[in-house]
XYZ file of C-alpha atoms in Angstrom:
291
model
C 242.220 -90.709 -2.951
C 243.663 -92.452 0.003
C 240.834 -94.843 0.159
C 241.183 -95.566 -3.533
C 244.793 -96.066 -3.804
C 243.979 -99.053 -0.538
C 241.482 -100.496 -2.308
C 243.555 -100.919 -5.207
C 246.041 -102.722 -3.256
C 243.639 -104.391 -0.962
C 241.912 -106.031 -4.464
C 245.910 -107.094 -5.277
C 246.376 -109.040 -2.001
C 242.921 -110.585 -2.709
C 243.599 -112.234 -6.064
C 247.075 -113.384 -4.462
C 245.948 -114.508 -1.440
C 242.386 -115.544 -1.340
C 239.375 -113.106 -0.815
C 238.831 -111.261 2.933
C 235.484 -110.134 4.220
C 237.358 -106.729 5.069
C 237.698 -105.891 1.027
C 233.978 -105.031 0.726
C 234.682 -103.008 3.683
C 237.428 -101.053 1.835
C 235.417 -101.033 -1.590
C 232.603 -99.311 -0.486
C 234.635 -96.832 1.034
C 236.099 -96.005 -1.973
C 232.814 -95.054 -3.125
C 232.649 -91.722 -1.652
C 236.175 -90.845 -3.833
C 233.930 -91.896 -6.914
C 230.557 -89.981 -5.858
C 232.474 -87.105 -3.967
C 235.993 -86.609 -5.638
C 235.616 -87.536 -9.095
C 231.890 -86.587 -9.644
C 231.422 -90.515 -11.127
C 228.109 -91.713 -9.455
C 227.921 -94.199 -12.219
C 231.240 -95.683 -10.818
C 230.493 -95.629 -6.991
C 227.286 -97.491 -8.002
C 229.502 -100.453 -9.522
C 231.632 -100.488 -7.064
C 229.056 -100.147 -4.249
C 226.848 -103.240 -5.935
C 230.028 -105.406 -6.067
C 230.704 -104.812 -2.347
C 226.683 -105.421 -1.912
C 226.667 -108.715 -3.729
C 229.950 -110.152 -1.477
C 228.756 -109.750 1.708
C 224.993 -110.788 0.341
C 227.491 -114.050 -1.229
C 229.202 -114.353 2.223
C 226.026 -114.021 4.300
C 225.860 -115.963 7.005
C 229.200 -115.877 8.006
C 230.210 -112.139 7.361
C 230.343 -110.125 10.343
C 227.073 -107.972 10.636
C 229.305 -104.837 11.264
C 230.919 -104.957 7.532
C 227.116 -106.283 6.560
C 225.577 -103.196 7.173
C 228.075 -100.427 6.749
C 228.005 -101.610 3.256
C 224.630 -101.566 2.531
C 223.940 -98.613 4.406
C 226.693 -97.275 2.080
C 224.791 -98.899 -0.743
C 221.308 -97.545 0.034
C 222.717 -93.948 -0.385
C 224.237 -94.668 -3.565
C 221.311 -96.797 -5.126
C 218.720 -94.403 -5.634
C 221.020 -92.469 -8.052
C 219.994 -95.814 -10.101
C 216.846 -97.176 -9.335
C 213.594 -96.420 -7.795
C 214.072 -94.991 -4.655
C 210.506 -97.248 -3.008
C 212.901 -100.406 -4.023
C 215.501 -99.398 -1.329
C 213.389 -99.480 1.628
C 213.158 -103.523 2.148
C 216.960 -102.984 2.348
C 217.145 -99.794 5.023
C 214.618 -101.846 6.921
C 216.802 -104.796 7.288
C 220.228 -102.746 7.842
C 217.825 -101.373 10.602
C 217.325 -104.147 12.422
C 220.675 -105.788 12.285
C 222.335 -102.693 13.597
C 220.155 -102.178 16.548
C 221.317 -106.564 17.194
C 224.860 -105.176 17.156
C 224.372 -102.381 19.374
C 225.016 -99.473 17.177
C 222.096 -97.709 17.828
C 223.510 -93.907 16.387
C 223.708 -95.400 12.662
C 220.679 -97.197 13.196
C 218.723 -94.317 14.204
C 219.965 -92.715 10.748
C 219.058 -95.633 8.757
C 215.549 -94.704 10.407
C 215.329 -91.368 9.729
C 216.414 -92.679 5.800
C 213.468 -95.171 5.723
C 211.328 -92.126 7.027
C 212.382 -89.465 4.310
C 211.618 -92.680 1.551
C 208.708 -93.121 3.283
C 207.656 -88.683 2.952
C 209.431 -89.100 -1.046
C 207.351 -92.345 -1.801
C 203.915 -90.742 -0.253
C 203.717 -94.047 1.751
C 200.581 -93.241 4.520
C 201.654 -92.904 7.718
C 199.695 -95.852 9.385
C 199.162 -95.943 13.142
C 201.332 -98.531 13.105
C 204.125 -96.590 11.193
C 203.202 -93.265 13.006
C 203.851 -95.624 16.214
C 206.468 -97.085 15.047
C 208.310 -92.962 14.652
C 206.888 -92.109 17.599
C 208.641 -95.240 19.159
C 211.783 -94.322 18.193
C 211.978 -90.860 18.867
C 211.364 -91.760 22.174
C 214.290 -94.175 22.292
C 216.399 -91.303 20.569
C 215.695 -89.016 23.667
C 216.008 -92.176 26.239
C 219.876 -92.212 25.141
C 220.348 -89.309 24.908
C 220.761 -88.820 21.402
C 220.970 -85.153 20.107
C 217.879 -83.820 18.888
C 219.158 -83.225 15.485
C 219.188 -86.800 15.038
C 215.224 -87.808 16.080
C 213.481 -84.206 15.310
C 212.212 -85.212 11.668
C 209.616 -88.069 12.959
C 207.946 -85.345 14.992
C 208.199 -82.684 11.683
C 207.095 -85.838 9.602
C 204.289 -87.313 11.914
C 202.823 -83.232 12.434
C 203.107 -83.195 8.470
C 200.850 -86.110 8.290
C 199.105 -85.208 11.037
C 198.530 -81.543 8.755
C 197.471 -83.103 5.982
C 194.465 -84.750 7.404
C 193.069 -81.722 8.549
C 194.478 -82.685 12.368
C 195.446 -78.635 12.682
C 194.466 -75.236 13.802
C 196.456 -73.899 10.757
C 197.085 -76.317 7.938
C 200.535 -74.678 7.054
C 201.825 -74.331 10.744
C 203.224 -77.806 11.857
C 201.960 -77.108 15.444
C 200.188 -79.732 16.940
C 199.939 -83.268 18.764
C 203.511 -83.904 17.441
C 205.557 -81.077 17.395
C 205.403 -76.797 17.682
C 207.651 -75.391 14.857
C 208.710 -72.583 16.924
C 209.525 -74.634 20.148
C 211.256 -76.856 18.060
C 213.146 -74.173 16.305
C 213.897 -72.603 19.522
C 215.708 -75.689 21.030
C 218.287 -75.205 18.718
C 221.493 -72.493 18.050
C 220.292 -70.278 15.228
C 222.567 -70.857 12.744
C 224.739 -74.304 13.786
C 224.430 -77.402 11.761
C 221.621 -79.161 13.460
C 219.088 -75.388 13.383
C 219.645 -75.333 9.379
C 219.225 -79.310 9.009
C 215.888 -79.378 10.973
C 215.083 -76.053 9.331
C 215.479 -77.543 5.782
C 213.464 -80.829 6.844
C 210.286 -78.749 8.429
C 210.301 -76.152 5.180
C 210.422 -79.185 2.530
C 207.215 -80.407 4.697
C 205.960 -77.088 4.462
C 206.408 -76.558 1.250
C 204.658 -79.714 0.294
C 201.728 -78.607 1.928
C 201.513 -74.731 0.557
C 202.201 -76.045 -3.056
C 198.784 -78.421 -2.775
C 197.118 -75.529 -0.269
C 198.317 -72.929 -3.527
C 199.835 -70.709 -0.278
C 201.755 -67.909 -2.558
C 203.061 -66.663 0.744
C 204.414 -69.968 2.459
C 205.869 -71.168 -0.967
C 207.825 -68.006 -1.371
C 209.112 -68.254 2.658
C 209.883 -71.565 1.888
C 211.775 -71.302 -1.330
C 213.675 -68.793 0.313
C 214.886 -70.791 2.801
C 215.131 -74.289 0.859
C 217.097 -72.360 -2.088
C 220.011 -71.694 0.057
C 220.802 -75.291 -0.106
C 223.181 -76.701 -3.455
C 221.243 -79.154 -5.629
C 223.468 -82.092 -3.787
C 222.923 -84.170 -1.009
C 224.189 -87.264 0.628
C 220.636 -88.609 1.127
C 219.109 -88.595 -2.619
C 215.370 -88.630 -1.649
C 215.339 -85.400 0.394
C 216.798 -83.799 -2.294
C 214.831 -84.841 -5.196
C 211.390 -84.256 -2.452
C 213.215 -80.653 -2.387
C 213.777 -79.576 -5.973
C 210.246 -81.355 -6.969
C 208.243 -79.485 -4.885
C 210.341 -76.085 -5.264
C 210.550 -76.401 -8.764
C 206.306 -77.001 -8.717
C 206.519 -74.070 -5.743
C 208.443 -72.041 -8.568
C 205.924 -72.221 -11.185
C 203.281 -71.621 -9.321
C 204.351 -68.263 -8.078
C 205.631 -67.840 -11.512
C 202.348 -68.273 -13.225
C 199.983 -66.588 -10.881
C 202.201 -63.614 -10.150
C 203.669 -63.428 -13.864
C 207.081 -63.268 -12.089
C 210.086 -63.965 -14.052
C 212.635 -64.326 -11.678
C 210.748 -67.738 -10.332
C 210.002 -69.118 -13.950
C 213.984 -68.147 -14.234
C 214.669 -70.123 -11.420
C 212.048 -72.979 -12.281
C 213.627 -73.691 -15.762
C 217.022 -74.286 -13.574
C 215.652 -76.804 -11.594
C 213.966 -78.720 -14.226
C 217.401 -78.269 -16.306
C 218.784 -80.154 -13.343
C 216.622 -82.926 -13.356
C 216.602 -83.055 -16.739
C 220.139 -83.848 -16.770
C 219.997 -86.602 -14.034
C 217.294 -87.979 -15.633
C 219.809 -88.405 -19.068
C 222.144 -90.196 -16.502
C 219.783 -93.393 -16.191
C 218.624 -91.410 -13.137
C 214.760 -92.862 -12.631
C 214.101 -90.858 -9.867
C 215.145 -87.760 -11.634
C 213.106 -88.824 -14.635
C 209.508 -89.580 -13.100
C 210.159 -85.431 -11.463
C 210.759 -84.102 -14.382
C 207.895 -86.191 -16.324
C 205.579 -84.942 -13.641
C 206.897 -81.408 -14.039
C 206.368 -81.117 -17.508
């Protein structure tokens, strides 16, 4: 509300006074009272695209800082509005300017965005891409950077790695990249950063056991992924989570007769439904597939 009620007056000071680089700064801000507080993603996505197109207007001279914390700000609130493959020529660039200015923390997390696109999209993971992860996880660990932050390239490269047969088990993510349980193990069962990674490796695994038709992994995984509220600041992890539980749902429905899971099934698809009525694309191509 706070952030709102500046923005207002910042936008009054503008029109008076001529405009400063610092009100897309304060507009996209306000973003998070639209998306967050008021429930209005429509909203935050005008006001995020009118913060996107003045610093894109003011490019060259705006500061690279205000640059990309609004489109990082922008890439989150995009998807909600348009294919979620069209954001990634913009993460990619927010990337690289961020690492110029030093910030490596946020751009590390615009990395680990351009990798859950990449898992969402189905984009192969190249040798040059897989190097590319590989790359900078080892960057993440050179400054010390907790391991919260760098974990999903390993859980992503071992899921590729998986899915071309490159594994004793095929639903186990143990291998060249990564061991599940070591991984697991590295971290305080229970904290922030155990249940994060935890959600990240059972989406992967859930991918796999819903093409593998693993009745057993699907229901472990559902288990764990269904703990988790159909939100989330990062849009393409959560619609890669309710596609492939929803799919996980119906299968264990269908081969095990089992009511509860078509119960539960119907719910997510009700879900997507609904964001797919909201001029939601992503949302719309699930819940075309699903059907």
């Amino acid at each position: 509300t706070f952030m709102y009620l500046l923005s207002q007056i910042a936008i009054k000071i503008c029109a008076e006074d001529g405009m400063s680089e610092n009100l897309p700064r304060i507009l996209i801000l306000t973003t998070f009272y639209f998306l967050h507080i008021k429930g209005d993603a429509e909203e935050a996505y005008k006001v995020g695209l009118i913060s996107k197109k003045m610093v894109d207007e003011m490019t060259p001279s705006v500061d690279e800082e205000v640059y990309c914390l609004v489109t990082t700000f922008y890439n989150v609130i995009a998807p909600n509005f348009h294919p979620i493959y069209d954001t990634i020529p913009s993460i990619d660039e927010t990337y690289q300017k961020q690492l110029r200015n030093g910030d490596t923390k946020h751009a590390f997390l615009s990395a680990y965005y351009h990798g859950m696109c990449c898992l969402y999209t189905g984009a192969p993971l190249t040798p040059l891409t897989e190097g590319k992860f590989a790359l900078i996880e080892e960057k993440c660990r050179d400054l010390n950077q907790p391991p919260s932050v760098y974990v999903f390239f390993s859980i992503y490269r071992q899921y590729s790695l998986n899915m071309r047969g490159k594994s004793t088990n095929i639903v186990l993510l143990n291998g060249k990249a990564m061991n599940e349980k070591k991984m697991m193990g590295d971290f305080d069962e229970g904290t922030g950063p155990y249940k994060q990674t935890l959600r990240d490796l059972s989406i992967c695994k859930m991918i796999i056991a819903c093409i593998c038709r693993d009745l057993k992994t699907i229901d472990e995984m559902f288990n764990i992924l269904n703990s988790w509220p159909m939100s989330d600041v990062t849009p393409p992890r959560l619609y890669l989570r309710l596609f492939w539980m929803t799919l996980g749902a119906f299968i264990i429905a269908r081969a095990n007769k089992n009511e509860e899971y078509l119960k539960l099934a119907n719910e997510y698809m009700d879900f997507l439904h609904s964001s797919a009525n909201k001029r939601n694309p992503n949302a719309k191509i699930l819940f075309i597939c699903l059907q």
